[in-house]
Amino acid sequence: MRSAALRRSHTGPVGVLLASVAAVLLFAGSASATPYTVWSCQGPDGAALPGSAWSPGTTGTGGAASADCAGGMQAGVAGGRSNVRGSGTLTFTAPAGTRISEYELQRTLRASVGGFFSAGYVAGVSSVDPAGVLGPACSGGNLTFQTVCAVGAPPLSGKGVSLGGLVVSAGCGEDTCANATPAAEATLTRSRVVLDDPRMPTVTSTGGTLKDEDRVARSLTVATADAGGGVASIVANVDGGRAARSDSGGACTVPYTQPQPCPLTRSTTFSVDTGALRKGDHVLTGTVVDAAGNAVPLGPVPFTVSADGSNDPGPAPQGSVPVPVSSATTAPGATARLTFQGTSTKEGRRRPTGYLRTLGGTPLAGVAVRLTRTQTGAATPKTIALPTVRTGRNGRFVAPVLPEGAWTVAGAADISSGTVSGSIRLRTGLRVTAIPSTTRLRTGALLVLSGRLGGAGPAKAGVRIRIQTIVSGRYRTVAAVRTTATGRWQWRHRFTKVSRPTLFAFRALVPGEGDTWPWKPVSRRATVVRVDPR
């Protein structure tokens, strides 16, 4: 009876659950993220860099600040006079979707503190989100002997943190501060800040003339977006050949000197001269990479080169990036068609099959069909040659069973009138598991949720798994992890703020990414976990 009553009292177990617990989970999990580093004043090799990652500002009255590295970035209030409440500040703000995981600041703090009639001045470094003082600071109370506080070496550093920003400040912390020299000053001569960026870039749209069969010069316009460091580069290739790369440039160049160094949205147009391609089906694929190195596939985008050529070559769009293509010739007037199909084995793996027939439908028997498979759904697609097969009496051919994963299978056959080709995209079903280390624990105990991604084949490494729990009657993401090279993943969480018996329903979700990920979303619900207070 007790367990039934407990279930009834938490039917929105998890609906109530997360007024109090959502905040605990949102930042407490061990989310997997890719880091990038932002430098100020000096780079990793000691070369001079700007201090543009830090924003100068003032609060109250009398504060001053500068982000000019030439004299050392400075913040504070003037000495040799009385000051009122106010300060100068230098602020580093993590872009939306990122967190500061590591920092190293070469800073100097100086302030006159103490004194019988004034609490004196303050200088220090603090964090925001969560707020807190970082390292030794200069401050003092009244009714003490006045002294000069100085803080310098060693550099202030932190690792394994999760911060929304850093603030270097110096000023007068009271309504009035007495005449003193120095008053309060903070100088920053070099900073290194590491930002974790767990979010993948996305392909928001594709367009252009690539699929228009009446053109020789064609184009594909790719629009991309990223929440975090921004889109760094877009890469494209045809049929797995040499790639064309379009970099964002400008501030989006290592070493980075801006918290968000690359543009959050970017559009690039690639041009393809199809005159050098074999007649038949082709595919454009590529990769979109953000500032942190997170990469998602572009495409595949299939297109066809017509057998009868084109009367409208058309110019390549101005400013477009040309994609190299392999030179090949095919005799005109091909009279056959190579078509593909796909079958499934009992284990769920895919087998390419197809037919070689004349345009009138007559089977062509005994013809060799050269096959390749190109991996899709991974950051770096690879093309592998398959064993050559021959058509049977009915013109049918059967290829070897494909490994797990998503593939573009292409084939070509030489006949008397030239070479004909075709292609098909096949994929195995995606599946994910989610298993808790225990189903009942107490406040303060550690839960380990683990599982494995299957069906993605070579694309299973580095896939983002969203950890979700029910908030107000619907699943909401509370953390994200990435799979290992074997497709395994793990999320660890310690429950610290559960004050009454509570049921948690977790699930693992692999989101669908449209053209950038060849599978639809798939999820797996884990066993409900109960947490009791101590």
Coordinates of C-alpha atoms in Angstrom, one line a residue:
M1 CA 0.0 0.0 0.0
R2 CA 2.8 2.4 0.8
S3 CA 4.4 2.1 -2.6
A4 CA 1.1 2.6 -4.3
A5 CA 0.4 5.7 -2.3
L6 CA 3.9 7.0 -3.2
R7 CA 3.2 6.4 -6.9
R8 CA -0.1 8.3 -6.6
S9 CA 1.4 11.2 -4.8
H10 CA 4.0 11.6 -7.6
T11 CA 2.0 11.0 -10.7
G12 CA 3.4 14.1 -11.9
P13 CA 6.3 12.6 -9.8
V14 CA 8.3 14.3 -12.0
G15 CA 6.0 17.1 -12.7
V16 CA 6.6 18.5 -9.2
L17 CA 9.9 17.0 -9.4
L18 CA 11.5 19.8 -11.2
A19 CA 10.4 22.9 -9.8
S20 CA 13.0 22.1 -7.2
V21 CA 15.3 19.6 -9.0
A22 CA 15.5 21.1 -12.5
A23 CA 18.0 23.7 -11.4
V24 CA 20.0 21.0 -9.7
L25 CA 20.3 18.9 -12.9
L26 CA 20.8 21.6 -15.4
F27 CA 24.4 22.3 -14.6
A28 CA 25.3 19.4 -12.2
G29 CA 25.7 16.7 -14.9
S30 CA 29.0 15.7 -16.5
A31 CA 28.0 17.0 -20.0
S32 CA 30.5 16.3 -22.7
A33 CA 31.8 19.4 -24.4
T34 CA 34.5 20.4 -26.9
P35 CA 36.8 23.3 -25.6
Y36 CA 38.3 26.3 -27.4
T37 CA 40.7 28.8 -26.0
V38 CA 40.5 32.6 -26.0
W39 CA 43.7 34.6 -25.5
S40 CA 44.2 38.3 -24.5
C41 CA 47.3 40.5 -24.7
Q42 CA 49.6 37.6 -25.3
G43 CA 49.1 34.4 -27.4
P44 CA 50.4 30.9 -26.7
D45 CA 53.7 31.8 -28.4
G46 CA 54.0 35.2 -26.6
A47 CA 52.9 37.2 -29.6
A48 CA 51.0 40.4 -28.9
L49 CA 47.3 40.2 -29.1
P50 CA 44.4 42.6 -28.5
G51 CA 42.4 42.6 -25.3
S52 CA 39.0 42.7 -27.1
A53 CA 37.7 39.6 -25.2
W54 CA 37.3 41.8 -22.1
S55 CA 34.7 44.6 -21.9
P56 CA 35.7 47.7 -19.8
G57 CA 33.0 49.3 -17.7
T58 CA 32.3 51.4 -14.6
T59 CA 29.9 51.3 -11.7
G60 CA 28.9 54.1 -9.4
T61 CA 31.0 57.3 -9.6
G62 CA 34.7 57.8 -10.4
G63 CA 35.5 54.4 -11.9
A64 CA 37.7 54.0 -15.0
A65 CA 38.6 51.1 -17.2
S66 CA 40.5 50.3 -20.4
A67 CA 41.0 47.1 -22.5
D68 CA 44.1 48.5 -24.2
C69 CA 46.8 45.9 -23.8
A70 CA 49.6 48.4 -24.7
G71 CA 49.7 49.6 -21.1
G72 CA 48.1 46.6 -19.5
M73 CA 44.3 46.4 -19.3
Q74 CA 43.3 48.4 -16.2
A75 CA 40.4 49.1 -14.0
G76 CA 40.0 51.2 -10.8
V77 CA 39.5 54.6 -9.3
A78 CA 42.0 57.5 -9.1
G79 CA 44.4 57.9 -6.2
G80 CA 45.4 61.1 -4.4
R81 CA 41.8 62.2 -3.8
S82 CA 38.7 61.2 -1.9
N83 CA 36.3 58.8 -3.8
V84 CA 32.7 57.8 -3.5
R85 CA 31.2 54.4 -4.1
G86 CA 32.2 53.2 -7.6
S87 CA 34.6 51.0 -9.5
G88 CA 36.2 50.2 -12.8
T89 CA 35.6 46.7 -14.2
L90 CA 36.9 44.3 -17.0
T91 CA 34.4 41.6 -17.8
F92 CA 34.7 38.4 -19.8
T93 CA 31.3 36.9 -20.7
A94 CA 30.9 33.3 -21.9
P95 CA 28.7 33.3 -25.1
A96 CA 25.2 31.7 -24.8
G97 CA 25.5 27.9 -24.8
T98 CA 29.1 27.8 -23.5
R99 CA 30.7 27.7 -20.0
I100 CA 34.2 28.7 -18.8
S101 CA 35.9 25.5 -17.8
E102 CA 39.4 26.8 -17.2
Y103 CA 41.2 30.2 -16.8
E104 CA 44.6 31.7 -16.2
L105 CA 44.9 35.4 -15.4
Q106 CA 48.2 37.4 -15.0
R107 CA 46.8 40.2 -12.9
T108 CA 48.1 42.7 -10.3
L109 CA 45.8 44.1 -7.6
R110 CA 46.7 47.2 -5.5
A111 CA 44.6 49.1 -3.0
S112 CA 44.9 51.2 0.2
V113 CA 42.9 49.3 2.8
G114 CA 42.1 49.8 6.5
G115 CA 42.0 53.1 8.4
F116 CA 40.2 54.5 11.4
F117 CA 37.6 56.5 9.4
S118 CA 37.2 54.5 6.2
A119 CA 36.9 50.9 5.2
G120 CA 39.2 51.7 2.3
Y121 CA 39.3 50.3 -1.2
V122 CA 38.8 46.9 -2.8
A123 CA 40.3 45.1 -5.7
G124 CA 39.8 41.5 -6.8
V125 CA 38.6 39.0 -9.3
S126 CA 35.1 37.3 -9.2
S127 CA 32.9 35.0 -11.2
V128 CA 29.4 35.4 -12.3
D129 CA 26.8 32.5 -12.6
P130 CA 27.6 31.4 -10.0
A131 CA 28.9 34.6 -8.3
G132 CA 31.9 34.3 -6.1
V133 CA 35.4 35.7 -5.3
L134 CA 38.3 34.0 -7.0
G135 CA 41.6 33.9 -5.4
P136 CA 43.1 36.5 -3.0
A137 CA 41.7 40.0 -3.1
C138 CA 42.5 43.4 -1.5
S139 CA 40.0 44.6 1.1
G140 CA 40.0 45.7 4.7
G141 CA 37.7 47.1 7.5
N142 CA 37.8 50.3 9.3
L143 CA 39.3 50.9 12.8
T144 CA 42.5 49.2 11.6
F145 CA 45.9 50.6 10.6
Q146 CA 45.9 51.7 7.0
T147 CA 48.1 49.5 4.7
V148 CA 48.7 49.0 1.1
C149 CA 47.6 45.6 -0.3
A150 CA 49.3 44.2 -3.3
V151 CA 48.5 40.8 -5.0
G152 CA 50.4 39.6 -8.1
A153 CA 52.2 36.3 -8.5
P154 CA 51.4 33.5 -9.1
P155 CA 48.8 34.0 -11.9
L156 CA 45.3 33.3 -10.8
S157 CA 44.1 30.0 -12.3
G158 CA 41.2 27.6 -12.1
K159 CA 40.4 24.3 -13.8
G160 CA 37.4 22.0 -13.9
V161 CA 35.0 25.0 -13.2
S162 CA 31.7 25.9 -14.8
L163 CA 31.4 29.7 -14.9
G164 CA 29.3 32.1 -17.0
G165 CA 31.8 35.0 -16.8
L166 CA 34.8 36.6 -15.0
V167 CA 35.1 40.2 -13.6
V168 CA 38.3 42.0 -12.7
S169 CA 37.3 45.1 -10.6
A170 CA 38.8 47.8 -8.4
G171 CA 37.2 50.7 -6.6
C172 CA 35.7 52.3 -3.5
G173 CA 33.2 49.9 -1.8
E174 CA 31.6 52.5 0.5
D175 CA 29.7 55.8 0.2
T176 CA 33.0 57.6 0.9
C177 CA 36.6 56.5 0.8
A178 CA 39.4 58.7 2.1
N179 CA 42.2 60.3 0.1
A180 CA 44.8 57.6 -0.5
T181 CA 47.5 56.6 -2.9
P182 CA 47.1 54.1 -4.4
A183 CA 43.3 54.1 -4.2
A184 CA 42.4 50.9 -6.0
E185 CA 43.7 49.5 -9.3
A186 CA 43.7 46.2 -11.1
T187 CA 45.9 45.4 -14.1
L188 CA 45.5 42.5 -16.5
T189 CA 48.6 41.7 -18.6
R190 CA 47.6 38.3 -20.1
S191 CA 44.6 36.0 -19.9
R192 CA 43.8 32.5 -21.2
V193 CA 40.2 31.4 -20.9
V194 CA 39.0 28.0 -22.0
L195 CA 35.3 27.7 -23.0
D196 CA 33.4 24.4 -23.3
D197 CA 31.0 24.3 -26.3
P198 CA 28.7 21.2 -26.2
R199 CA 26.4 22.3 -29.0
M200 CA 26.9 21.1 -32.6
P201 CA 26.6 23.4 -35.6
T202 CA 23.6 22.9 -37.9
V203 CA 22.8 23.1 -41.6
T204 CA 19.6 25.3 -41.6
S205 CA 19.0 25.1 -45.4
T206 CA 20.4 24.2 -48.8
G207 CA 19.4 25.7 -52.2
G208 CA 20.7 26.6 -55.6
T209 CA 20.9 24.9 -59.0
L210 CA 22.8 21.7 -58.1
K211 CA 19.8 19.5 -58.9
D212 CA 19.0 21.3 -62.2
E213 CA 19.8 18.8 -64.9
D214 CA 19.8 21.4 -67.7
R215 CA 23.0 23.2 -66.5
V216 CA 26.7 22.5 -66.7
A217 CA 27.7 25.1 -64.1
R218 CA 25.7 24.5 -61.0
S219 CA 25.7 25.7 -57.4
L220 CA 24.7 24.7 -53.9
T221 CA 24.1 27.5 -51.3
V222 CA 24.5 26.2 -47.7
A223 CA 23.1 28.1 -44.8
T224 CA 24.5 27.2 -41.3
A225 CA 24.1 28.2 -37.7
D226 CA 25.8 27.6 -34.4
A227 CA 25.0 28.5 -30.7
G228 CA 28.4 29.0 -29.0
G229 CA 31.7 29.9 -30.7
G230 CA 30.1 30.2 -34.2
V231 CA 30.6 28.6 -37.5
A232 CA 34.3 28.3 -38.4
S233 CA 34.3 26.5 -41.8
I234 CA 32.2 24.7 -44.4
V235 CA 33.7 21.9 -46.5
A236 CA 32.2 20.2 -49.6
N237 CA 33.3 17.5 -52.1
V238 CA 31.7 15.6 -55.0
D239 CA 31.7 11.8 -54.9
G240 CA 34.2 11.7 -52.1
G241 CA 36.9 13.5 -54.1
R242 CA 39.1 16.5 -53.2
A243 CA 37.3 18.9 -50.9
A244 CA 36.8 22.7 -51.2
R245 CA 36.9 24.6 -47.9
S246 CA 35.4 27.9 -47.0
D247 CA 36.7 29.4 -43.8
S248 CA 35.0 32.3 -41.9
G249 CA 38.3 34.2 -41.5
G250 CA 38.6 37.5 -39.6
A251 CA 38.4 37.0 -35.9
C252 CA 37.6 33.3 -36.5
T253 CA 41.3 32.5 -36.7
V254 CA 43.4 30.7 -34.1
P255 CA 44.5 31.9 -31.6
Y256 CA 41.0 33.3 -30.9
T257 CA 40.8 36.7 -29.2
Q258 CA 37.0 36.9 -28.9
P259 CA 34.7 34.8 -26.6
Q260 CA 32.5 34.2 -29.7
P261 CA 35.1 34.4 -32.5
C262 CA 33.1 33.1 -35.4
P263 CA 29.8 34.1 -36.9
L264 CA 26.7 32.5 -35.4
T265 CA 25.1 32.2 -38.9
R266 CA 26.9 31.8 -42.2
S267 CA 26.0 31.1 -45.8
T268 CA 28.4 29.8 -48.4
T269 CA 27.8 29.0 -52.1
F270 CA 29.8 26.1 -53.7
S271 CA 30.0 25.8 -57.5
V272 CA 30.3 22.5 -59.4
D273 CA 31.4 22.3 -63.1
T274 CA 29.5 19.1 -64.1
G275 CA 31.0 19.1 -67.6
A276 CA 33.9 17.0 -66.3
L277 CA 31.7 14.5 -64.5
R278 CA 30.5 11.1 -65.9
K279 CA 26.9 11.1 -67.0
G280 CA 24.6 9.7 -64.3
D281 CA 24.0 10.1 -60.5
H282 CA 26.5 11.9 -58.2
V283 CA 26.5 13.1 -54.7
L284 CA 27.8 16.2 -52.9
T285 CA 28.8 15.7 -49.2
G286 CA 30.8 17.8 -46.7
T287 CA 31.2 19.0 -43.2
V288 CA 30.3 22.0 -41.1
V289 CA 32.7 22.8 -38.2
D290 CA 32.3 25.3 -35.4
A291 CA 35.0 27.2 -33.4
A292 CA 35.4 24.4 -31.0
G293 CA 35.9 21.8 -33.7
N294 CA 32.4 20.3 -33.3
A295 CA 31.6 18.9 -36.8
V296 CA 28.4 17.7 -38.5
P297 CA 27.9 16.3 -42.0
L298 CA 26.7 18.3 -44.9
G299 CA 24.4 16.3 -47.2
P300 CA 24.5 14.0 -48.9
V301 CA 22.9 16.0 -51.7
P302 CA 22.3 13.8 -54.8
F303 CA 22.3 15.2 -58.3
T304 CA 22.3 13.9 -61.8
V305 CA 24.4 14.8 -64.9
S306 CA 22.1 14.3 -67.9
A307 CA 23.2 12.0 -70.7
D308 CA 22.3 14.5 -73.4
G309 CA 24.3 17.3 -72.0
S310 CA 23.1 20.9 -71.6
N311 CA 22.3 23.9 -73.8
D312 CA 22.4 26.3 -70.8
P313 CA 25.9 26.2 -69.2
G314 CA 25.2 29.3 -67.1
P315 CA 27.9 31.1 -65.1
A316 CA 29.1 30.1 -61.7
P317 CA 27.7 32.5 -59.0
Q318 CA 30.1 35.4 -58.3
G319 CA 32.1 34.7 -55.2
S320 CA 31.3 31.0 -55.1
V321 CA 33.8 28.4 -53.9
P322 CA 34.6 25.9 -56.7
V323 CA 34.5 22.2 -55.8
P324 CA 37.2 20.1 -57.6
V325 CA 35.7 17.2 -59.7
S326 CA 37.4 14.2 -61.3
S327 CA 37.8 14.5 -65.1
A328 CA 36.1 11.6 -66.9
T329 CA 34.6 11.1 -70.4
T330 CA 31.6 9.1 -71.4
A331 CA 30.5 8.3 -74.9
P332 CA 27.2 10.2 -75.7
G333 CA 23.9 8.5 -76.4
A334 CA 24.0 5.8 -73.6
T335 CA 21.0 3.5 -74.1
A336 CA 20.8 1.8 -70.7
R337 CA 19.9 2.6 -67.2
L338 CA 21.4 1.3 -63.9
T339 CA 18.9 1.3 -61.1
F340 CA 19.3 0.4 -57.4
Q341 CA 17.1 -1.1 -54.7
G342 CA 17.8 -2.2 -51.1
T343 CA 16.8 -5.3 -49.1
S344 CA 17.2 -6.1 -45.4
T345 CA 18.7 -9.1 -43.7
K346 CA 17.2 -10.7 -40.6
E347 CA 19.7 -8.8 -38.5
G348 CA 18.6 -5.5 -39.9
R349 CA 21.6 -4.9 -42.1
R350 CA 21.1 -3.6 -45.7
R351 CA 22.0 -5.2 -49.0
P352 CA 22.2 -3.2 -52.2
T353 CA 20.6 -4.8 -55.3
G354 CA 19.6 -3.5 -58.7
Y355 CA 19.1 -3.9 -62.4
L356 CA 20.9 -3.0 -65.6
R357 CA 18.5 -2.7 -68.5
T358 CA 18.1 -0.9 -71.8
L359 CA 15.9 2.1 -71.9
G360 CA 13.3 -0.2 -73.5
G361 CA 13.5 -2.6 -70.5
T362 CA 15.6 -5.4 -72.0
P363 CA 17.9 -7.0 -69.4
L364 CA 21.7 -6.7 -70.0
A365 CA 23.3 -9.9 -68.7
G366 CA 26.9 -10.7 -67.8
V367 CA 27.9 -7.0 -67.4
A368 CA 30.4 -6.1 -64.7
V369 CA 29.1 -3.4 -62.2
R370 CA 31.7 -1.5 -60.2
L371 CA 30.5 -0.5 -56.8
T372 CA 31.6 1.8 -54.0
R373 CA 30.1 2.7 -50.6
T374 CA 30.5 6.2 -49.0
Q375 CA 30.0 6.6 -45.3
T376 CA 27.5 9.3 -44.3
G377 CA 26.5 10.6 -40.9
A378 CA 30.2 11.0 -39.9
A379 CA 32.4 14.1 -39.8
T380 CA 34.8 12.7 -42.4
P381 CA 33.0 10.6 -45.1
K382 CA 35.1 7.7 -46.6
T383 CA 34.6 6.0 -49.9
I384 CA 35.5 2.3 -50.1
A385 CA 35.5 0.1 -53.3
L386 CA 33.2 -3.0 -53.1
P387 CA 33.8 -6.2 -55.0
T388 CA 32.7 -6.0 -58.6
V389 CA 29.5 -8.0 -59.4
R390 CA 28.0 -9.2 -62.6
T391 CA 24.4 -9.0 -63.8
G392 CA 22.4 -12.2 -64.2
R393 CA 20.1 -13.3 -67.0
N394 CA 17.4 -10.9 -65.9
G395 CA 19.9 -8.0 -65.6
R396 CA 19.8 -8.2 -61.8
F397 CA 22.9 -7.8 -59.6
V398 CA 23.3 -8.3 -55.9
A399 CA 26.0 -6.6 -53.8
P400 CA 27.5 -7.7 -50.5
V401 CA 25.7 -6.9 -47.3
L402 CA 26.7 -3.5 -45.9
P403 CA 28.1 -3.0 -42.4
E404 CA 26.0 -1.2 -39.8
G405 CA 25.7 2.5 -40.5
A406 CA 24.5 4.9 -43.3
W407 CA 25.9 4.6 -46.7
T408 CA 25.6 6.0 -50.2
V409 CA 26.2 3.1 -52.6
A410 CA 27.2 4.0 -56.2
G411 CA 27.7 1.8 -59.2
A412 CA 28.9 2.1 -62.8
A413 CA 28.8 -0.3 -65.7
D414 CA 30.5 0.0 -69.1
I415 CA 28.3 -0.9 -72.1
S416 CA 28.8 -0.5 -75.9
S417 CA 27.4 3.1 -75.9
G418 CA 29.4 4.3 -72.9
T419 CA 29.2 4.2 -69.1
V420 CA 26.0 4.3 -67.0
S421 CA 25.8 4.9 -63.3
G422 CA 23.4 5.0 -60.4
S423 CA 23.3 5.3 -56.6
I424 CA 21.2 4.7 -53.6
R425 CA 21.3 5.7 -49.9
L426 CA 20.8 2.9 -47.4
R427 CA 21.0 2.9 -43.6
T428 CA 20.5 0.4 -40.7
G429 CA 18.1 1.2 -37.9
L430 CA 19.4 3.3 -35.0
R431 CA 19.0 2.1 -31.4
V432 CA 20.1 3.4 -28.0
T433 CA 20.1 1.8 -24.6
A434 CA 19.9 3.6 -21.1
I435 CA 20.5 1.7 -17.9
P436 CA 20.8 3.2 -14.4
S437 CA 23.4 1.9 -12.0
T438 CA 20.7 1.6 -9.4
T439 CA 17.0 2.2 -9.1
R440 CA 16.9 3.4 -5.5
L441 CA 19.3 5.6 -3.6
R442 CA 19.4 8.4 -1.0
T443 CA 20.2 12.1 -1.2
G444 CA 23.9 12.6 -1.7
A445 CA 24.4 9.3 -3.6
L446 CA 25.7 9.0 -7.1
L447 CA 23.6 7.8 -10.1
V448 CA 25.4 6.6 -13.2
L449 CA 23.2 6.3 -16.3
S450 CA 25.0 4.5 -19.1
G451 CA 24.2 2.9 -22.4
R452 CA 25.3 2.3 -26.0
L453 CA 24.4 3.5 -29.4
G454 CA 23.9 0.9 -32.1
G455 CA 23.1 0.9 -35.8
A456 CA 25.3 3.9 -36.6
G457 CA 28.4 1.9 -37.6
P458 CA 31.4 4.0 -38.1
A459 CA 29.4 7.1 -37.3
K460 CA 28.8 6.0 -33.7
A461 CA 31.7 7.9 -32.2
G462 CA 31.2 11.4 -30.9
V463 CA 27.4 11.3 -31.3
R464 CA 25.5 13.7 -28.9
I465 CA 23.1 11.9 -26.5
R466 CA 20.6 14.1 -24.7
I467 CA 19.7 13.1 -21.1
Q468 CA 16.1 14.1 -20.4
T469 CA 13.8 13.9 -17.5
I470 CA 10.1 14.9 -17.1
V471 CA 9.5 18.5 -16.1
S472 CA 5.8 19.7 -15.8
G473 CA 4.6 16.6 -17.6
R474 CA 7.0 16.7 -20.6
Y475 CA 10.6 15.5 -21.2
R476 CA 13.2 18.3 -21.0
T477 CA 17.0 18.0 -21.6
V478 CA 19.1 18.4 -18.5
A479 CA 22.5 17.3 -19.8
A480 CA 24.3 16.1 -22.9
V481 CA 27.1 13.6 -23.4
R482 CA 28.9 12.1 -26.3
T483 CA 29.5 8.6 -27.3
T484 CA 33.0 7.0 -27.2
A485 CA 34.6 5.3 -30.2
T486 CA 32.7 2.1 -29.4
G487 CA 29.4 4.0 -29.2
R488 CA 29.2 3.8 -25.3
W489 CA 28.1 6.8 -23.3
Q490 CA 27.8 7.6 -19.6
W491 CA 26.3 10.3 -17.5
R492 CA 27.0 10.8 -13.7
H493 CA 24.8 12.8 -11.3
R494 CA 24.8 13.3 -7.6
F495 CA 21.4 14.1 -6.0
T496 CA 22.0 16.9 -3.5
K497 CA 18.7 18.7 -3.0
V498 CA 16.0 16.0 -2.7
S499 CA 14.1 16.5 0.5
R500 CA 11.3 14.0 0.1
P501 CA 10.8 10.7 -1.7
T502 CA 10.9 11.4 -5.4
L503 CA 10.7 9.4 -8.6
F504 CA 12.8 10.4 -11.5
A505 CA 12.1 9.2 -15.1
F506 CA 15.1 9.5 -17.3
R507 CA 15.5 8.8 -21.0
A508 CA 18.3 9.0 -23.6
L509 CA 17.5 10.8 -26.9
V510 CA 19.5 10.8 -30.1
P511 CA 18.1 13.9 -31.9
G512 CA 17.5 13.9 -35.6
E513 CA 19.5 16.5 -37.5
G514 CA 17.8 16.5 -40.9
D515 CA 20.3 16.6 -43.8
T516 CA 23.2 16.7 -41.3
W517 CA 22.3 13.3 -39.7
P518 CA 20.8 10.5 -41.8
W519 CA 18.6 9.1 -39.0
K520 CA 15.3 10.2 -37.4
P521 CA 15.3 10.8 -33.6
V522 CA 15.4 7.7 -31.4
S523 CA 15.1 7.4 -27.7
R524 CA 15.2 4.9 -24.9
R525 CA 13.5 5.2 -21.5
A526 CA 15.5 4.1 -18.5
T527 CA 14.0 2.4 -15.4
V528 CA 12.4 4.9 -13.0
V529 CA 14.8 5.9 -10.2
R530 CA 13.6 6.6 -6.7
V531 CA 15.6 9.0 -4.4
D532 CA 14.8 9.1 -0.7
P533 CA 16.1 11.8 1.8
R534 CA 18.6 10.8 4.3

